[in-house]
CSV table of C-alpha atoms and ligand atoms in Angstrom, one decimal:
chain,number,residue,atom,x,y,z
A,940,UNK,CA,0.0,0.0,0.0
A,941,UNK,CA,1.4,3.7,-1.3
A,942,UNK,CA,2.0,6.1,2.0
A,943,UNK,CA,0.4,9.2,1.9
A,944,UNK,CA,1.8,12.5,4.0
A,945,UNK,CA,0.1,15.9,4.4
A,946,UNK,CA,-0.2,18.3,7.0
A,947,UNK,CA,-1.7,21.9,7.8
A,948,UNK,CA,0.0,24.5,9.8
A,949,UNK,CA,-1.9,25.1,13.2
A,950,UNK,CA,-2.3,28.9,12.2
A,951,UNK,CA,-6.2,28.5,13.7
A,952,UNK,CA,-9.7,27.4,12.0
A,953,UNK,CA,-9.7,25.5,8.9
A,954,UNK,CA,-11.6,27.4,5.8
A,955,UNK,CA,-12.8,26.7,2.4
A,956,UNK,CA,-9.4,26.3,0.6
A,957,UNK,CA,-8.2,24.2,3.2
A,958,UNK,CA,-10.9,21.9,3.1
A,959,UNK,CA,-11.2,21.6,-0.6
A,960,UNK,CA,-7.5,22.1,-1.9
A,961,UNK,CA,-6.3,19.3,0.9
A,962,UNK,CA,-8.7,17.8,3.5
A,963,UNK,CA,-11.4,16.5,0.9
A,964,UNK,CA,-8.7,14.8,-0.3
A,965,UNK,CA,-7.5,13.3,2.6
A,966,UNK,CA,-10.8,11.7,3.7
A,967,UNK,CA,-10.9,9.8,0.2
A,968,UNK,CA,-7.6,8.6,0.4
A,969,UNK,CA,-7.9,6.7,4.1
A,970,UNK,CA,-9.5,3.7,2.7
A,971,UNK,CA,-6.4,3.1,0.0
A,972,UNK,CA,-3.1,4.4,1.4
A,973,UNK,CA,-1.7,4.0,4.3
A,974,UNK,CA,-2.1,8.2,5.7
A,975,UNK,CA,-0.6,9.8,7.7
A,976,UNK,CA,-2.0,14.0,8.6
A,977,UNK,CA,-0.3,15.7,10.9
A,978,UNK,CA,-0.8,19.0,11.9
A,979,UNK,CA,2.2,21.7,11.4
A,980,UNK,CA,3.2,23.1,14.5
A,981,UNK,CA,6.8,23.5,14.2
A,982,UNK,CA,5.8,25.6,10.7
A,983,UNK,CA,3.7,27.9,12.9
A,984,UNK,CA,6.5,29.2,14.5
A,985,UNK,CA,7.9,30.9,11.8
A,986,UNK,CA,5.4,33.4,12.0
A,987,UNK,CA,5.9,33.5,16.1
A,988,UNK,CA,2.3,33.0,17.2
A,989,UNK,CA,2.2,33.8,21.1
A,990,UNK,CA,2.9,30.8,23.2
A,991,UNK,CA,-0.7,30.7,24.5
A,992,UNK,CA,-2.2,30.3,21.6
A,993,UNK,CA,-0.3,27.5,20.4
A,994,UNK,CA,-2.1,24.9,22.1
A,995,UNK,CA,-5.1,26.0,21.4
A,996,UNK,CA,-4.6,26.3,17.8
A,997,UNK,CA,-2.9,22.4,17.7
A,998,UNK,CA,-6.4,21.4,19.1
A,999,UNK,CA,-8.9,23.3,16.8
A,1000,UNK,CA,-7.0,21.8,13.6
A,1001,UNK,CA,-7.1,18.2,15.4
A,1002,UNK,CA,-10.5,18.6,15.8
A,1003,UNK,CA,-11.2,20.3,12.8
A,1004,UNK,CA,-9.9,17.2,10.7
A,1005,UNK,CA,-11.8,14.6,12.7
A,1006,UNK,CA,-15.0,16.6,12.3
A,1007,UNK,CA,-14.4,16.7,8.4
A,1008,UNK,CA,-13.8,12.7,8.7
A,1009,UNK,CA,-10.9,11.8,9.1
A,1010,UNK,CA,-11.0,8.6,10.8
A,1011,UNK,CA,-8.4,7.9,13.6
A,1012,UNK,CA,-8.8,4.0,13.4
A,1013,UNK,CA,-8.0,4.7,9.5
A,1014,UNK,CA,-5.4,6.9,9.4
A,1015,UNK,CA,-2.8,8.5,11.4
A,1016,UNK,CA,-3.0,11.4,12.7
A,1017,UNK,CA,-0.6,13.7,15.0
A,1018,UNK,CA,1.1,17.0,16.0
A,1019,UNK,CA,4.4,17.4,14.1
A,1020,UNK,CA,6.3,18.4,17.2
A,1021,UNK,CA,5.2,14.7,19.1
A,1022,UNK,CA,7.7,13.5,16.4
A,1023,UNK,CA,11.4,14.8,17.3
A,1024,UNK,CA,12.4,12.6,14.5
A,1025,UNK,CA,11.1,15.1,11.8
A,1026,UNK,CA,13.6,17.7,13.2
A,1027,UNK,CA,16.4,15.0,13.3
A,1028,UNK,CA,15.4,14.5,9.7
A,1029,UNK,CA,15.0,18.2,8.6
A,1030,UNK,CA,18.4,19.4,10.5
A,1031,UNK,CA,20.5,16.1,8.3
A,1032,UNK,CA,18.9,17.5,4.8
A,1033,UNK,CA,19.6,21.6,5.8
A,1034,UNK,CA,23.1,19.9,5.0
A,1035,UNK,CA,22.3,19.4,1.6
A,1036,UNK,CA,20.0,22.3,0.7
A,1037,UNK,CA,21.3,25.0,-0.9
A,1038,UNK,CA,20.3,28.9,0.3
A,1039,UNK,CA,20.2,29.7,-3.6
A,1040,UNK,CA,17.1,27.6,-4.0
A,1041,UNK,CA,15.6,28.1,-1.6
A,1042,UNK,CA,15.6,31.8,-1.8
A,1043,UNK,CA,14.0,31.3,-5.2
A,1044,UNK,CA,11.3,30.1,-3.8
A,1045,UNK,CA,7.7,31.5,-4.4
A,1046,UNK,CA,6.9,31.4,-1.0
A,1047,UNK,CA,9.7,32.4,0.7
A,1048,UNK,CA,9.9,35.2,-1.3
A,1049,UNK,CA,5.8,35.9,-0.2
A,1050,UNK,CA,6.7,35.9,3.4
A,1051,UNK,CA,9.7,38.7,2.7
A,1052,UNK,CA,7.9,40.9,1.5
A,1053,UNK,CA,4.7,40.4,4.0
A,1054,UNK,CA,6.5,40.3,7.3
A,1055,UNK,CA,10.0,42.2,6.4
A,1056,UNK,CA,10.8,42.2,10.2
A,1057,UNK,CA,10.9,39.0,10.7
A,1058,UNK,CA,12.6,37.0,8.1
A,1059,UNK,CA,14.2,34.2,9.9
A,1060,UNK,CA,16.2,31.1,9.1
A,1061,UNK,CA,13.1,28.9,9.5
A,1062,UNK,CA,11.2,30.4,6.4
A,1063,UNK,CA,14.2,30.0,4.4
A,1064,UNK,CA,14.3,26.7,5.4
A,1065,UNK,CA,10.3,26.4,5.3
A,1066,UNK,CA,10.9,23.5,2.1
A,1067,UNK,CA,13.4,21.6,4.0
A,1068,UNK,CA,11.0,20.9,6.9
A,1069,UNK,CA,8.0,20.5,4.7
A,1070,UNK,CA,10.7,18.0,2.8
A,1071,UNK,CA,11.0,16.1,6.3
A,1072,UNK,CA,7.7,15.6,7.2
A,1073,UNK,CA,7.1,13.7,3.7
A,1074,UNK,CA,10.5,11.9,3.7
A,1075,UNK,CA,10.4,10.5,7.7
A,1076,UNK,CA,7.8,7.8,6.4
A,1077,UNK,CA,9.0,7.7,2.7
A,1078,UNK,CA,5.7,8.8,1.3
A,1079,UNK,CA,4.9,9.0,-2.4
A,1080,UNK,CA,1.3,11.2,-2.7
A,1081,UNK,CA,1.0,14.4,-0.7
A,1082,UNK,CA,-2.2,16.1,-1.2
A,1083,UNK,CA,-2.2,19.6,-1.0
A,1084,UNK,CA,-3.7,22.7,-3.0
A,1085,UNK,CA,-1.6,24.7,-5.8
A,1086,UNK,CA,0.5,26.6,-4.2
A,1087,UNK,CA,2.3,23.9,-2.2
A,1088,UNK,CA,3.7,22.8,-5.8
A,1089,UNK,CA,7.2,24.1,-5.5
A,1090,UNK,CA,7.3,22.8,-2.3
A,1091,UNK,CA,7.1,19.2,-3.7
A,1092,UNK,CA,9.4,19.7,-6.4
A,1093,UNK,CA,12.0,21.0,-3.6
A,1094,UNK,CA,11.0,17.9,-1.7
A,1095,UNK,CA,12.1,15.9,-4.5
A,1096,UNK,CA,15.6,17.3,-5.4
A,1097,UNK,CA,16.3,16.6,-1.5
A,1098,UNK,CA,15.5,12.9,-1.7
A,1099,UNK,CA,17.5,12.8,-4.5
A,1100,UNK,CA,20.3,14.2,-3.7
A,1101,UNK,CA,20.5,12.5,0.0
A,1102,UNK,CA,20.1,9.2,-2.0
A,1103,UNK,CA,22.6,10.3,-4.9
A,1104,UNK,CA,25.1,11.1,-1.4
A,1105,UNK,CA,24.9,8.2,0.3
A,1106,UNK,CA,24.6,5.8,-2.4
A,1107,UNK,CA,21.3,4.8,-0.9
A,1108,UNK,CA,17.8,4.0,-2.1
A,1109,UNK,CA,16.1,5.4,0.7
A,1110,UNK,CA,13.5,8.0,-0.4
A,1111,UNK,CA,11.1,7.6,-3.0
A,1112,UNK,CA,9.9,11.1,-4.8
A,1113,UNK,CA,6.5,12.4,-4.0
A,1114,UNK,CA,4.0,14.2,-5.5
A,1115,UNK,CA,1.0,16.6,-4.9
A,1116,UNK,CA,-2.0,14.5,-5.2
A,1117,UNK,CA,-5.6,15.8,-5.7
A,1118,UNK,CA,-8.6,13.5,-7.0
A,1119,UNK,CA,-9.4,15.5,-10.1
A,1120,UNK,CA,-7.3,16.5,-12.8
A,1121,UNK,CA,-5.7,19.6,-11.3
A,1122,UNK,CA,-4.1,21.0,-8.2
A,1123,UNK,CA,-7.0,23.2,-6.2
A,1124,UNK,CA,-7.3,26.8,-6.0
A,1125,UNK,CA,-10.2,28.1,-3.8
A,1126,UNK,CA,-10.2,32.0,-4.6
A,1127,UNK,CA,-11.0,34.3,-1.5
A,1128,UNK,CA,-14.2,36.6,-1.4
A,1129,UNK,CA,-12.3,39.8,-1.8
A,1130,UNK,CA,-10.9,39.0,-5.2
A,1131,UNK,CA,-7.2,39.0,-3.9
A,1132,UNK,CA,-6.7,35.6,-5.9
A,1133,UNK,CA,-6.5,32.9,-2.9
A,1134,UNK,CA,-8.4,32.3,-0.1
A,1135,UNK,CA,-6.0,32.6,3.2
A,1136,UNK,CA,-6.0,32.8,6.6
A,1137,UNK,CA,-3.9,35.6,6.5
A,1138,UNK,CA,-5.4,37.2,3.8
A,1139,UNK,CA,-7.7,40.1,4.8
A,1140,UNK,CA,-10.6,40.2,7.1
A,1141,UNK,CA,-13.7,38.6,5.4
A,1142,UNK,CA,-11.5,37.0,2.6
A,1143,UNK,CA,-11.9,33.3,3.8
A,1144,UNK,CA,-14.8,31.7,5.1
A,1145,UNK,CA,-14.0,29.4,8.0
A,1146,UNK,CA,-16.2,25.5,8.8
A,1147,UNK,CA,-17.1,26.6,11.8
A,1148,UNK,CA,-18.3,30.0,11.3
A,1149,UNK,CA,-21.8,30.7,11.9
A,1150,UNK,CA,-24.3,31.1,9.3
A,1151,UNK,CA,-24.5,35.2,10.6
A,1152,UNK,CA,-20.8,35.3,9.5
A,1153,UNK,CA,-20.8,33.8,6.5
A,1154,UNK,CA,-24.0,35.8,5.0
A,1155,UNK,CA,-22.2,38.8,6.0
A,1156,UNK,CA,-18.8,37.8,4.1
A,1157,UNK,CA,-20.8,35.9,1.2
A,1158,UNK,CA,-22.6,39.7,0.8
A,1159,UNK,CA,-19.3,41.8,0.6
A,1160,UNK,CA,-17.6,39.2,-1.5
A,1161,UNK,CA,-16.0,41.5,-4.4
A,1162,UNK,CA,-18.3,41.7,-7.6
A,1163,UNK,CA,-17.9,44.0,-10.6
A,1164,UNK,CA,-20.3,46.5,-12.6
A,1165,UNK,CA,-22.0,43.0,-14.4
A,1166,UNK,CA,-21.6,41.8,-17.7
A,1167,UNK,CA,-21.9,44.0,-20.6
A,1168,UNK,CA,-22.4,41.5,-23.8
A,1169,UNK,CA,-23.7,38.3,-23.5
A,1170,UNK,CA,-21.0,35.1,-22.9
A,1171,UNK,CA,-18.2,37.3,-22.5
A,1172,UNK,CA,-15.0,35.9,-20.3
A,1173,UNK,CA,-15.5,36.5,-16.6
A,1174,UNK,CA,-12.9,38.7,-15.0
A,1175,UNK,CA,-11.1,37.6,-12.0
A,1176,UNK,CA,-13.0,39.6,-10.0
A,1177,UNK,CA,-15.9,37.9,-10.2
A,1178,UNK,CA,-14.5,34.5,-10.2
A,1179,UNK,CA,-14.7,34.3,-6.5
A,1180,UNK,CA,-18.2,33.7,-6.3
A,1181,UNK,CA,-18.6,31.6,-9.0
A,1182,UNK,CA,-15.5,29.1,-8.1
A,1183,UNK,CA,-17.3,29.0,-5.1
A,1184,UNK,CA,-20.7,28.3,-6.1
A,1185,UNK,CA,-19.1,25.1,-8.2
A,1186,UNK,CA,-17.7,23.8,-5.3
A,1187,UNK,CA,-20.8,23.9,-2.3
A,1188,UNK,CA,-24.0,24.3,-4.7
A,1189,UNK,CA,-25.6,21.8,-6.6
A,1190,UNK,CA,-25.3,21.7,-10.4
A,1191,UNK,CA,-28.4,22.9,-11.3
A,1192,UNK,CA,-27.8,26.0,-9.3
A,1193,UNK,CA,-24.5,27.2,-10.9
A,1194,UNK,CA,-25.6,26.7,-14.2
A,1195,UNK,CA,-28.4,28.7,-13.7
A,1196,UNK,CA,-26.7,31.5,-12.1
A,1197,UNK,CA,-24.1,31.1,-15.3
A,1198,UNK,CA,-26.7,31.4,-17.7
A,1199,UNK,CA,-28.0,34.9,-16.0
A,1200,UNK,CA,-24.7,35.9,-16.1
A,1201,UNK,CA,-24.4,34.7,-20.1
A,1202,UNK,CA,-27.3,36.3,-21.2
A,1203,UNK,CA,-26.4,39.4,-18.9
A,1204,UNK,CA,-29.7,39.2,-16.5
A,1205,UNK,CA,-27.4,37.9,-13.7
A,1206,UNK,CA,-28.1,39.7,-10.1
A,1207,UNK,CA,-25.1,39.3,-8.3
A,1208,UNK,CA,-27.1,39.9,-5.0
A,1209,UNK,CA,-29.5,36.8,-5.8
A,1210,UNK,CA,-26.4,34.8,-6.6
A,1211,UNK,CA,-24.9,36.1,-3.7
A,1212,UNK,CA,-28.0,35.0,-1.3
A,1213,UNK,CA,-27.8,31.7,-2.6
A,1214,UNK,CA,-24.4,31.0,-2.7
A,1215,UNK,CA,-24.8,31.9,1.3
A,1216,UNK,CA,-27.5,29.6,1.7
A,1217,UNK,CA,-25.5,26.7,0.3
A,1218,UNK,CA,-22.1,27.6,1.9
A,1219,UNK,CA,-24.3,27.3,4.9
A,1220,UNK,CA,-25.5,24.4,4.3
A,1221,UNK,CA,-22.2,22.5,3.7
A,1222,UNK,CA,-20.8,23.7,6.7
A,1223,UNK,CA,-23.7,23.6,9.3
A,1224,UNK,CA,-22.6,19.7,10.2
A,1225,UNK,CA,-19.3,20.1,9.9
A,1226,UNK,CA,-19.9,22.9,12.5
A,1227,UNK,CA,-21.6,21.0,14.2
A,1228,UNK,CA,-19.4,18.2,14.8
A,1229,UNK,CA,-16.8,20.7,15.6
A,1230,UNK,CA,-18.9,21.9,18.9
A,1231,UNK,CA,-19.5,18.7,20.1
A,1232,UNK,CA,-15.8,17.0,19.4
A,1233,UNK,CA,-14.3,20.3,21.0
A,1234,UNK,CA,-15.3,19.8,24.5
A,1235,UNK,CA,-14.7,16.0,24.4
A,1236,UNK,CA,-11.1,16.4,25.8
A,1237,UNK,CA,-10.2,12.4,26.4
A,1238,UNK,CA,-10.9,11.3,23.2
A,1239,UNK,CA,-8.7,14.3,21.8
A,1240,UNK,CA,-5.9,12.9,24.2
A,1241,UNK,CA,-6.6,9.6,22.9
A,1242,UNK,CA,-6.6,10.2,19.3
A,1243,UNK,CA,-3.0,12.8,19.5
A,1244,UNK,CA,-1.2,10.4,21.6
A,1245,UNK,CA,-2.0,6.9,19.6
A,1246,UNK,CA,-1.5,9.1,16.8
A,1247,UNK,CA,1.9,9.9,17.8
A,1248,UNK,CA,3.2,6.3,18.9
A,1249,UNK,CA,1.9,5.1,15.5
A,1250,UNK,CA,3.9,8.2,13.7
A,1251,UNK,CA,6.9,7.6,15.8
A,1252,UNK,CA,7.4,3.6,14.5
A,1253,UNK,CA,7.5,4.7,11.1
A,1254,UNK,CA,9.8,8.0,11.8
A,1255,UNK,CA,12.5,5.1,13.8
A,1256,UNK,CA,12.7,2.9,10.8
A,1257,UNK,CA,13.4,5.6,8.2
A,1258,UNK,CA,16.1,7.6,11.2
A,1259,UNK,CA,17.9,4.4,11.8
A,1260,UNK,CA,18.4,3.8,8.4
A,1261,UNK,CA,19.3,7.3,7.4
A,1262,UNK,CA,21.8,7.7,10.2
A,1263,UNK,CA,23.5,4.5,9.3
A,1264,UNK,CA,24.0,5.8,5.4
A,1265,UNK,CA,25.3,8.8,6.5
A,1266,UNK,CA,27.7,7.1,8.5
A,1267,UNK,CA,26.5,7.7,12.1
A,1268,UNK,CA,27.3,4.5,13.7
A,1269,UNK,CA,27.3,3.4,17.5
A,1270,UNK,CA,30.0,2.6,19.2
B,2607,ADP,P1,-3.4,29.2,4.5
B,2607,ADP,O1,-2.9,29.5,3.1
B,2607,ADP,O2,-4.7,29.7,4.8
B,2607,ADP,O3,-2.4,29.6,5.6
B,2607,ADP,P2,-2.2,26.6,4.7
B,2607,ADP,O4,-1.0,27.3,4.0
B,2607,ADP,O5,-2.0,26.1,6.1
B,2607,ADP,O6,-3.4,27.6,4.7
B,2607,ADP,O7,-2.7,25.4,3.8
B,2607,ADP,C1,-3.0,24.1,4.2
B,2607,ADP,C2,-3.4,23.3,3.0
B,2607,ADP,O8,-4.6,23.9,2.4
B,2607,ADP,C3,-2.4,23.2,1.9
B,2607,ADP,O9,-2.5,21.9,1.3
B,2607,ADP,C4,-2.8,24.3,0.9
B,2607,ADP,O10,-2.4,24.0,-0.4
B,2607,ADP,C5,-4.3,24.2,1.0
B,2607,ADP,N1,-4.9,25.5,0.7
B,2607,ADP,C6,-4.8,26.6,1.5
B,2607,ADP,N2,-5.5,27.6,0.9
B,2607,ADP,C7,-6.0,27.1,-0.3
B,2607,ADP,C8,-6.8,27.6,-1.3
B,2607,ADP,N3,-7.2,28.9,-1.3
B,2607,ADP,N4,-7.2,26.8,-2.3
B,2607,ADP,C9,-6.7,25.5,-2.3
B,2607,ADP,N5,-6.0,25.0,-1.4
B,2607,ADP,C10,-5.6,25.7,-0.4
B,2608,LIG,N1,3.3,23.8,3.8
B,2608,LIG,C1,2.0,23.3,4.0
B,2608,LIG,C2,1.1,24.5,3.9
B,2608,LIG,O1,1.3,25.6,4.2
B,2608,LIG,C3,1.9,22.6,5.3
B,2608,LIG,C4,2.8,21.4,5.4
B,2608,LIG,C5,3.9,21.3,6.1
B,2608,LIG,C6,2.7,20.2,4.6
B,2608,LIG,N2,4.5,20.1,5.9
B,2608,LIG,C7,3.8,19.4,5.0
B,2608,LIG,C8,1.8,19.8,3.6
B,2608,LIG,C9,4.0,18.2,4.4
B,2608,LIG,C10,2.1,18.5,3.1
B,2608,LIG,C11,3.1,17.7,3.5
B,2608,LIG,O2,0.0,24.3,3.6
């Protein structure tokens, strides 16, 4: 069976993007692979959240993926930082990444420019980690949305080259893995391009906000003046609500609301109503679950520590193999 490997940083509550770009994914793929979803805490700290909101962050992700379905009798699920072997792994392959590539990356170059103040070592080496988390139980399929693409590619060119070192055929390359034919994009409502949790207020729509909040973002989502001739292109602009709509509302509803825009009759404030409704409606039992698992603090004990004892057997086998190629041996 092919081992799967994805994670989201504990940055706070999942939203749209997350769920459809990765976690969608990741419920799918428990019956077939062998998973394993961890959440990214050790990423967090590059943007140095306060030390009392860590925790709390670790356990609304946790909880936010077992309310969406992941199942922790399927898959394995746990908190990056129960693993020490990850940053075993992460500080051998800094050895072998370079600081030219990595400053090339998209990303990296993202977070210069959006916190200038703070541009430490660990979102340089943001790839290297991310690398680490794959390699530590030699998985092949990662599923993640679009922009984590680089990422993979960078995860690749370190497995190679550690293997190329060492003369060792230890890590396999991996891929970003989605169910459909391409990588995910969810747009955000204010047109910026992505949905993000730190993106503007009102960009992202969270699973667990309530249905007050998300008629309130779903009305101030950016629209534009309306279409002018009939089947014209849609502007970016406007693509927010209608990616959207494809994704939470049924068929029949986006085609209708994509002939009004065709033949230029569209209201963007009907569409907008609707799309609300739906949204609403493909979040309310997510939400819901999310209440009730939240308070239910043994079986979130239960689920991060057997979690992390299952992680930690496959992170041993690939360290002691590693550490023997590169020549660490015990006296
Ligand atoms: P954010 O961008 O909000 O900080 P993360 O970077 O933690 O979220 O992303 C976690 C996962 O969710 C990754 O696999 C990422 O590709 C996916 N993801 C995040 N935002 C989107 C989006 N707008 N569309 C598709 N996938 C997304
Ligand atoms: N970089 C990913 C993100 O921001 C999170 C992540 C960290 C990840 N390590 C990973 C995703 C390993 C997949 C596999 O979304």
């Amino acid at each position: 069976m092919e081992t799967v490997v994805s994670g989201i940083r504990s940055t706070g509550m999942l939203h749209l993007g997350n769920y459809f770009g990765a976690v969608k994914n990741f419920i799918k793929m428990q019956h077939d692979y062998n998973c394993f979803f961890f959440i990214a805490d050790y990423h967090s700290l590059t943007t140095h959240p306060a030390s009392a909101d860590l925790h709390a962050n670790v356990k609304q992700v946790l909880v936010e993926y077992l309310a969406c379905g992941i199942d922790p009798g399927k898959s394995t699920i746990y908190i990056q930082s129960d693993l020490p072997e990850t940053a075993e792994l992460y500080l051998l392959l800094n050895m072998n990444a370079y600081t030219g590539e990595l400053e090339r990356s998209v990303t990296f170059k993202e977070k210069v420019k959006a916190q200038p103040d703070n541009v430490n070592a660990g979102l340089l080496t943001y790839p290297v980690l991310m690398a680490a988390d794959i390699l530590i139980h030699r998985a092949v399929k990662v599923p993640v949305g679009k922009d984590q693409q680089q990422h993979l590619e960078m995860a690749r060119t370190f497995a190679n080259r550690f293997n190329r070192m060492y003369k060792i055929e230890l890590f396999p390359e991996s891929f970003a893995f989605n169910f459909g034919t391409d990588l995910v994009k969810v747009p955000g409502l204010d047109g910026s391009g992505k949905m993000g949790k730190s993106e503007g207020e009102g960009n992202a729509i969270f699973l667990a906000d309530s249905p007050d909040v998300i008629r309130k973002k779903v009305m101030r989502a950016v629209t534009d003046a309306g279409p002018t001739q009939p089947n014209q292109k849609k502007p970016e602009a406007i693509e927010n609500i209608f990616s959207i709509m494809k994704l939470v509302s049924p068929d029949q509803t986006f085609r209708h609301f994509d002939d009004t825009y065709n033949n230029c009759t569209i209201r963007y404030g009907d569409m907008k109503k609707q799309l609300a409704e739906d949204i609403i409606a493909f979040t309310a039992p997510l939400r819901e679950k999310i209440l009730e698992l939240s308070s239910d603090e043994k079986y979130i004990h239960r689920v991060a520590t057997e979690g992390a004892a299952k992680a930690r057997e496959s992170a041993r086998k690939t360290m002691s193999e590693a550490r023997k190629a590169i020549g660490f041996l015990s006296f």
